[in-house]
Amino acid sequence: MIARIYVLLLVVIIVPEIYFHVRRHHRKGGYPLWKSSLAWLVCLLMVGYTTYLAMDSDFIPINPKWVNRYLFIFFIYSVPRFIVALCMASGQGFGYPRKRRSLRSKKVGMIISLLIIYVFLYGVTVGVRKLVVKRVDVTVENLPPAFDGYRIVHLSDIHAGSISTSLLEEAVDTVNLLNGDVIAFTGDIQNVSSEEIMPIGKLLASMKAHDGVFSVLGNHDYSSLHLHSKTTEEVKADEQRTIDIQRSFGWNLLLNEHKMIMRRADTIYIAGTEDGGRHNRHQESDMRKATEGIPDGAFSIMLQHTPDSWANHILPETTAELTLSGHTHGGQLSLFGLRALKIVGKKDSGLYCQDGRYLYVTSGLGGLVPFRFGIPPEIVVITLHSSSTGK
């Protein structure tokens, strides 16, 4: 999969340069050598860095500064040139007179390119910082009376290393102002390494709720999936540091286990499993272990990073009435209400219900690539209601 992505990147970078080079060669009156040389220089630099990334054994460099600059040039320069070249090459099928079809197809390509540039620039400047708070009410049958109105503040996918400090500060301040009964964090605290968490550790440790912070690991929290340049011992040590750091915050990190919360004589359970996504070949969630000891008929909440686990494992293997997940980021892009994952039928954002049991998938705060258009960073406040008392 990763190899295919790099091949696609190279195609987008190289193909337009070849196309425009051929056109320049046949252009009457020639073409300034410096312009042609500059275009090829940019192309070669982009090809060189793409090749470097493809050959790097790690998923991405721990410091993503140069990766972000590379992506900026790719979407501002390479993608628009590819679109224009594609439209011009396809122009002969538009049915325009010969002298006009190239110009018209070029205009079409430029319009599409300008839209892409606008979406990208908005997404990496305004969209990625436009934090929203969503409020969701969930009514369930066997919620104990003392927990009617119980408020869960749900957040996910911080992606330390990519998220801006200002956004994270705003998010933490917002979480504390919401004064929820409990905070649930559903994974991906980092991109690839525990090193990324250290600069924001004090900030994350300042999040408070009456019943504490509960968390699980996401796929990016397993260094073994991303740091292939490290030895096995180094990778295991890094994964353990990620665990130790979260627990040093005072968080209840749930690794296939559960905790009990009491209100007067009533009790609910919060369970959490290790990441259960198909992408994670090195770790497995264990639903049986996570729920072992929860009494029959007790109300339980499941924290699981990957929403696919809801239908595949949580519904058939547990009795959890509410599952909280992240992972998808809502696709980070929504145009006219259309999201890529939604189109293919994935549960990628929002509240889902099956047989009276619920799943909420948050689009999270950050992402490996700091970009959002139509899918803002979010904090979700989920209020539980008992069906016997109503809202």
Coordinates of C-alpha atoms in Angstrom, one line a residue:
M1 CA 0.0 0.0 0.0
I2 CA 2.7 2.5 1.0
A3 CA 4.7 1.6 -2.2
R4 CA 1.7 2.4 -4.3
I5 CA 1.3 5.8 -2.6
Y6 CA 4.9 6.7 -3.4
V7 CA 4.5 5.5 -7.1
L8 CA 1.4 7.7 -7.3
L9 CA 3.3 10.7 -5.9
L10 CA 6.1 10.2 -8.5
V11 CA 3.6 10.0 -11.3
V12 CA 1.9 13.3 -10.2
I13 CA 5.4 14.9 -10.0
I14 CA 7.0 13.6 -13.2
V15 CA 4.2 13.3 -15.8
P16 CA 3.4 17.0 -16.1
E17 CA 7.1 17.9 -16.5
I18 CA 7.4 15.5 -19.4
Y19 CA 4.2 16.7 -20.9
F20 CA 5.1 20.4 -20.7
H21 CA 8.7 19.7 -21.9
V22 CA 7.3 18.1 -25.1
R23 CA 5.0 21.0 -25.6
R24 CA 7.8 23.5 -25.1
H25 CA 10.0 21.6 -27.6
H26 CA 7.4 22.0 -30.3
R27 CA 6.5 25.6 -29.3
K28 CA 7.2 28.2 -32.0
G29 CA 9.7 30.9 -31.0
G30 CA 11.2 28.6 -28.3
Y31 CA 10.9 28.8 -24.6
P32 CA 13.2 30.6 -22.1
L33 CA 15.8 28.1 -20.9
W34 CA 15.8 29.4 -17.3
K35 CA 12.0 28.7 -17.0
S36 CA 12.4 25.2 -18.3
S37 CA 15.5 24.6 -16.1
L38 CA 13.7 25.9 -13.0
A39 CA 10.7 23.6 -13.6
W40 CA 13.0 20.6 -14.0
L41 CA 15.0 21.6 -10.9
V42 CA 11.8 21.6 -8.8
C43 CA 10.7 18.3 -10.3
L44 CA 14.1 16.7 -9.6
L45 CA 14.2 17.9 -6.0
M46 CA 10.6 16.6 -5.4
V47 CA 11.5 13.3 -7.0
G48 CA 14.7 13.1 -4.8
Y49 CA 12.8 13.7 -1.6
T50 CA 10.0 11.3 -2.5
T51 CA 12.6 8.6 -3.2
Y52 CA 14.3 9.4 0.2
L53 CA 11.0 9.0 2.0
A54 CA 10.3 5.7 0.1
M55 CA 13.7 4.3 1.1
D56 CA 13.5 5.4 4.7
S57 CA 12.7 2.3 6.8
D58 CA 10.6 4.4 9.2
F59 CA 7.0 5.3 8.5
I60 CA 7.9 9.1 8.6
P61 CA 10.7 11.1 10.2
I62 CA 10.1 11.9 13.9
N63 CA 10.4 15.6 13.0
P64 CA 7.8 16.1 10.3
K65 CA 9.0 19.7 9.4
W66 CA 10.5 18.8 6.0
V67 CA 7.6 16.4 5.2
N68 CA 5.1 19.2 5.7
R69 CA 7.1 21.5 3.5
Y70 CA 7.3 18.7 0.9
L71 CA 3.5 18.3 1.0
F72 CA 3.0 22.0 0.7
I73 CA 5.0 22.2 -2.5
F74 CA 3.3 19.0 -3.7
F75 CA -0.2 20.4 -3.4
I76 CA 0.5 23.9 -4.4
Y77 CA 2.8 23.2 -7.3
S78 CA 2.9 19.5 -8.4
V79 CA -0.8 18.7 -8.2
P80 CA -2.0 21.8 -10.1
R81 CA 0.5 21.2 -12.8
F82 CA -0.7 17.6 -13.1
I83 CA -4.3 18.6 -13.3
V84 CA -3.6 21.2 -16.0
A85 CA -1.5 18.8 -18.0
L86 CA -4.2 16.1 -17.7
C87 CA -6.9 18.5 -18.9
M88 CA -4.8 19.8 -21.8
A89 CA -4.0 16.3 -22.9
S90 CA -7.6 15.3 -22.7
G91 CA -8.7 18.5 -24.5
Q92 CA -8.8 16.9 -27.9
G93 CA -11.8 14.9 -26.8
F94 CA -13.8 18.1 -25.9
G95 CA -14.9 18.7 -29.5
Y96 CA -13.6 22.3 -29.6
P97 CA -12.1 23.7 -32.8
R98 CA -8.4 22.8 -33.0
K99 CA -7.1 26.2 -32.2
R100 CA -9.3 26.7 -29.2
R101 CA -9.5 23.3 -27.6
S102 CA -6.0 23.6 -26.0
L103 CA -6.8 27.0 -24.5
R104 CA -10.2 25.9 -23.2
S105 CA -8.9 22.7 -21.7
K106 CA -6.1 24.7 -20.0
K107 CA -8.7 27.0 -18.5
V108 CA -10.6 24.1 -17.1
G109 CA -7.5 22.7 -15.6
M110 CA -6.5 26.0 -14.1
I111 CA -10.0 26.4 -12.5
I112 CA -9.8 23.0 -10.9
S113 CA -6.3 23.7 -9.8
L114 CA -7.3 26.9 -8.1
L115 CA -10.0 25.1 -6.2
I116 CA -7.5 22.5 -5.1
I117 CA -5.1 25.2 -3.9
Y118 CA -7.9 27.0 -2.1
V119 CA -9.0 23.8 -0.3
F120 CA -5.4 23.0 0.7
L121 CA -4.5 26.5 1.9
Y122 CA -7.7 26.8 3.9
G123 CA -7.3 23.3 5.3
V124 CA -3.7 23.9 6.6
T125 CA -4.3 27.4 7.9
V126 CA -7.9 28.0 9.1
G127 CA -9.6 24.6 9.0
V128 CA -7.0 22.8 11.0
R129 CA -7.4 25.2 13.9
K130 CA -11.2 25.7 13.9
L131 CA -12.0 23.7 17.0
V132 CA -15.7 22.9 17.7
V133 CA -17.6 21.3 20.6
K134 CA -20.3 18.9 19.7
R135 CA -23.0 17.9 22.1
V136 CA -24.6 14.5 21.7
D137 CA -27.4 12.9 23.8
V138 CA -27.6 9.1 24.1
T139 CA -30.6 7.3 25.6
V140 CA -30.0 3.8 26.8
E141 CA -32.2 1.2 28.6
N142 CA -30.2 0.0 31.6
L143 CA -28.3 3.1 32.6
P144 CA -28.4 3.2 36.5
P145 CA -30.5 6.1 37.8
A146 CA -27.6 7.8 39.5
F147 CA -25.8 8.2 36.1
D148 CA -28.7 9.8 34.3
G149 CA -27.2 13.0 32.9
Y150 CA -23.7 11.6 33.1
R151 CA -21.4 13.7 30.8
I152 CA -18.5 12.1 28.9
V153 CA -16.0 14.5 27.3
H154 CA -14.6 12.5 24.4
L155 CA -11.5 13.4 22.4
S156 CA -9.1 11.5 20.2
D157 CA -6.1 11.6 17.8
I158 CA -3.9 14.3 19.3
H159 CA -1.0 13.2 17.0
A160 CA 1.7 15.0 19.0
G161 CA 4.4 16.0 16.5
S162 CA 1.9 17.4 14.1
I163 CA -0.7 19.3 16.2
S164 CA -0.1 22.9 16.8
T165 CA 0.5 24.0 20.4
S166 CA -2.1 26.7 20.2
L167 CA -4.8 24.3 19.1
L168 CA -3.9 21.8 21.9
E169 CA -3.9 24.6 24.5
E170 CA -7.4 25.7 23.3
A171 CA -8.6 22.0 23.4
V172 CA -7.3 21.4 26.9
D173 CA -8.8 24.7 28.2
T174 CA -12.1 23.8 26.6
V175 CA -12.1 20.3 28.1
N176 CA -11.5 21.7 31.6
L177 CA -14.2 24.3 31.1
L178 CA -16.7 21.7 30.1
N179 CA -16.3 20.2 33.5
G180 CA -17.4 16.7 32.4
D181 CA -17.9 13.8 34.7
V182 CA -15.2 11.8 32.9
I183 CA -12.8 12.3 30.0
A184 CA -12.3 9.6 27.4
F185 CA -9.3 9.7 25.0
T186 CA -9.4 7.0 22.3
G187 CA -5.9 6.8 21.1
D188 CA -3.2 8.2 18.8
I189 CA -1.5 10.5 21.3
Q190 CA 1.6 10.5 19.0
N191 CA 2.6 10.1 15.4
V192 CA 5.5 7.6 15.6
S193 CA 7.4 7.9 18.9
S194 CA 7.1 8.8 22.6
E195 CA 9.6 11.6 22.0
E196 CA 6.8 13.6 20.5
I197 CA 4.7 13.6 23.6
M198 CA 7.3 15.1 26.0
P199 CA 7.0 18.8 24.9
I200 CA 3.2 18.7 25.6
G201 CA 3.2 16.4 28.6
K202 CA 2.5 19.1 31.2
L203 CA -0.4 20.4 29.1
L204 CA -2.0 17.0 28.7
A205 CA -1.6 16.2 32.4
S206 CA -3.6 19.3 33.3
M207 CA -6.9 17.8 31.9
K208 CA -9.2 17.1 34.8
A209 CA -12.6 15.5 35.4
H210 CA -14.5 14.3 38.4
D211 CA -13.9 10.6 37.6
G212 CA -10.6 11.1 35.9
V213 CA -9.2 10.5 32.4
F214 CA -9.5 7.1 30.7
S215 CA -7.5 6.3 27.6
V216 CA -6.5 3.6 25.1
L217 CA -3.8 3.2 22.6
G218 CA -4.2 3.9 18.8
N219 CA -2.3 2.4 15.9
H220 CA 0.2 5.3 15.9
D221 CA 1.0 4.6 19.6
Y222 CA 2.7 1.3 18.7
S223 CA 6.3 2.2 17.7
S224 CA 6.8 -1.3 16.3
L225 CA 4.5 -0.3 13.4
H226 CA 6.5 2.8 12.5
L227 CA 10.1 2.8 13.8
H228 CA 11.7 0.1 11.6
S229 CA 15.2 1.7 11.9
K230 CA 15.2 0.8 15.7
T231 CA 16.2 -2.4 17.3
T232 CA 13.5 -4.6 18.8
E233 CA 14.7 -3.6 22.3
E234 CA 14.5 0.1 21.4
V235 CA 11.1 -0.2 19.9
K236 CA 9.7 -2.1 23.0
A237 CA 11.3 0.6 25.2
D238 CA 9.7 3.3 23.2
E239 CA 6.2 1.7 23.4
Q240 CA 6.6 1.2 27.1
R241 CA 7.5 4.9 27.5
T242 CA 4.3 5.9 25.7
I243 CA 2.4 3.8 28.2
D244 CA 4.4 5.2 31.2
I245 CA 4.0 8.8 30.1
Q246 CA 0.2 8.5 29.9
R247 CA 0.0 6.9 33.3
S248 CA 2.3 9.6 34.7
F249 CA -0.4 12.1 33.7
G250 CA -2.7 10.4 36.1
W251 CA -4.7 8.9 33.2
N252 CA -6.3 5.4 33.5
L253 CA -4.7 3.8 30.4
L254 CA -6.8 0.7 29.7
L255 CA -4.9 -2.2 28.1
N256 CA -7.5 -4.9 27.7
E257 CA -9.0 -4.1 31.1
H258 CA -11.8 -2.2 32.8
K259 CA -12.4 0.2 35.7
M260 CA -15.5 0.7 37.9
I261 CA -17.2 4.1 38.5
M262 CA -19.6 4.5 41.4
R263 CA -22.4 7.0 42.0
R264 CA -24.0 6.4 45.4
A265 CA -25.2 2.7 45.2
D266 CA -25.0 2.6 41.4
T267 CA -22.1 1.4 39.2
I268 CA -21.0 1.6 35.6
Y269 CA -17.9 0.1 33.9
I270 CA -15.4 1.7 31.5
A271 CA -13.5 -0.9 29.5
G272 CA -10.7 -0.4 27.0
T273 CA -8.9 -2.6 24.6
E274 CA -5.6 -2.3 22.7
D275 CA -6.0 -1.2 19.1
G276 CA -8.0 -3.8 17.1
G277 CA -7.6 -2.4 13.6
R278 CA -6.6 -4.7 10.7
H279 CA -3.6 -2.4 10.1
N280 CA -2.2 -3.4 13.5
R281 CA -0.4 -6.8 13.0
H282 CA 1.7 -6.7 16.1
Q283 CA -1.0 -6.1 18.8
E284 CA -4.4 -7.6 19.4
S285 CA -7.3 -6.3 21.3
D286 CA -8.8 -8.8 23.8
M287 CA -12.5 -8.2 24.4
R288 CA -12.8 -11.2 26.7
K289 CA -10.0 -10.0 28.9
A290 CA -11.2 -6.4 28.9
T291 CA -14.7 -7.3 30.1
E292 CA -13.9 -10.3 32.3
G293 CA -15.4 -9.6 35.7
I294 CA -18.1 -7.1 34.6
P295 CA -21.4 -8.5 36.0
D296 CA -24.1 -9.6 33.7
G297 CA -26.5 -6.8 33.0
A298 CA -24.2 -4.1 34.1
F299 CA -23.9 -0.9 32.1
S300 CA -20.5 -0.6 30.3
I301 CA -18.7 1.7 28.0
M302 CA -16.0 0.4 25.6
L303 CA -13.1 2.5 24.4
Q304 CA -11.5 1.2 21.2
H305 CA -9.5 3.3 18.8
T306 CA -10.7 1.7 15.6
P307 CA -14.4 1.9 14.8
D308 CA -14.4 -1.2 12.6
S309 CA -14.0 -3.2 15.8
W310 CA -17.6 -2.3 16.8
A311 CA -19.3 -4.5 14.3
N312 CA -16.5 -7.1 14.1
H313 CA -15.9 -7.7 17.8
I314 CA -17.6 -5.4 20.3
L315 CA -21.2 -6.1 19.3
P316 CA -20.8 -9.9 19.1
E317 CA -18.3 -10.4 21.9
T318 CA -19.4 -7.9 24.6
T319 CA -22.5 -6.2 26.0
A320 CA -21.1 -2.7 25.9
E321 CA -24.0 -0.3 25.4
L322 CA -21.8 2.6 24.2
T323 CA -18.5 2.4 22.3
L324 CA -16.2 5.4 21.7
S325 CA -13.7 5.4 18.8
G326 CA -11.5 7.7 16.8
H327 CA -8.9 6.8 14.1
T328 CA -10.7 8.0 11.0
H329 CA -10.3 11.8 11.5
G330 CA -13.6 12.0 9.6
G331 CA -11.4 11.7 6.5
Q332 CA -10.2 15.3 7.2
L333 CA -12.0 16.4 4.0
S334 CA -15.6 16.9 3.3
L335 CA -16.9 18.6 0.1
F336 CA -20.6 19.4 0.0
G337 CA -21.2 16.9 2.8
L338 CA -19.4 14.1 0.9
R339 CA -16.7 12.2 2.7
A340 CA -14.6 9.5 1.1
L341 CA -15.0 7.0 3.9
K342 CA -18.7 7.6 4.2
I343 CA -19.2 7.0 0.4
V344 CA -17.6 3.5 0.8
G345 CA -19.9 2.8 3.7
K346 CA -17.5 3.2 6.6
K347 CA -18.5 4.5 10.0
D348 CA -16.2 7.4 10.0
S349 CA -17.8 10.2 12.0
G350 CA -20.8 10.8 14.3
L351 CA -23.3 8.6 16.2
Y352 CA -24.4 5.1 15.0
C353 CA -26.9 2.8 16.6
Q354 CA -27.7 -0.9 16.2
D355 CA -30.2 -2.8 18.4
G356 CA -30.1 -0.1 21.0
R357 CA -26.3 -0.1 21.3
Y358 CA -24.3 2.9 20.2
L359 CA -21.0 3.9 18.6
Y360 CA -19.7 7.4 18.5
V361 CA -16.7 8.1 16.1
T362 CA -15.1 11.4 16.7
S363 CA -13.1 13.1 14.0
G364 CA -10.5 13.9 16.6
L365 CA -8.2 16.8 17.1
G366 CA -5.2 16.3 14.9
G367 CA -3.7 14.1 12.2
L368 CA -0.5 12.9 10.8
V369 CA -0.9 15.6 8.1
P370 CA -2.2 18.8 9.7
F371 CA -5.1 19.5 7.3
R372 CA -8.9 19.9 7.8
F373 CA -11.6 21.1 5.3
G374 CA -15.2 20.6 6.3
I375 CA -14.2 18.3 9.1
P376 CA -13.0 20.6 12.0
P377 CA -11.1 19.4 15.0
E378 CA -13.7 18.4 17.6
I379 CA -14.3 17.7 21.3
V380 CA -17.5 15.8 21.9
V381 CA -19.7 16.0 25.0
I382 CA -21.9 12.9 25.3
T383 CA -24.7 13.0 27.9
L384 CA -26.2 9.7 28.9
H385 CA -29.9 9.4 29.6
S386 CA -31.9 6.6 30.9
S387 CA -34.9 5.6 28.8
S388 CA -36.9 5.1 31.9
T389 CA -36.6 8.8 32.9
G390 CA -36.3 10.4 29.5
K391 CA -34.2 13.4 28.6

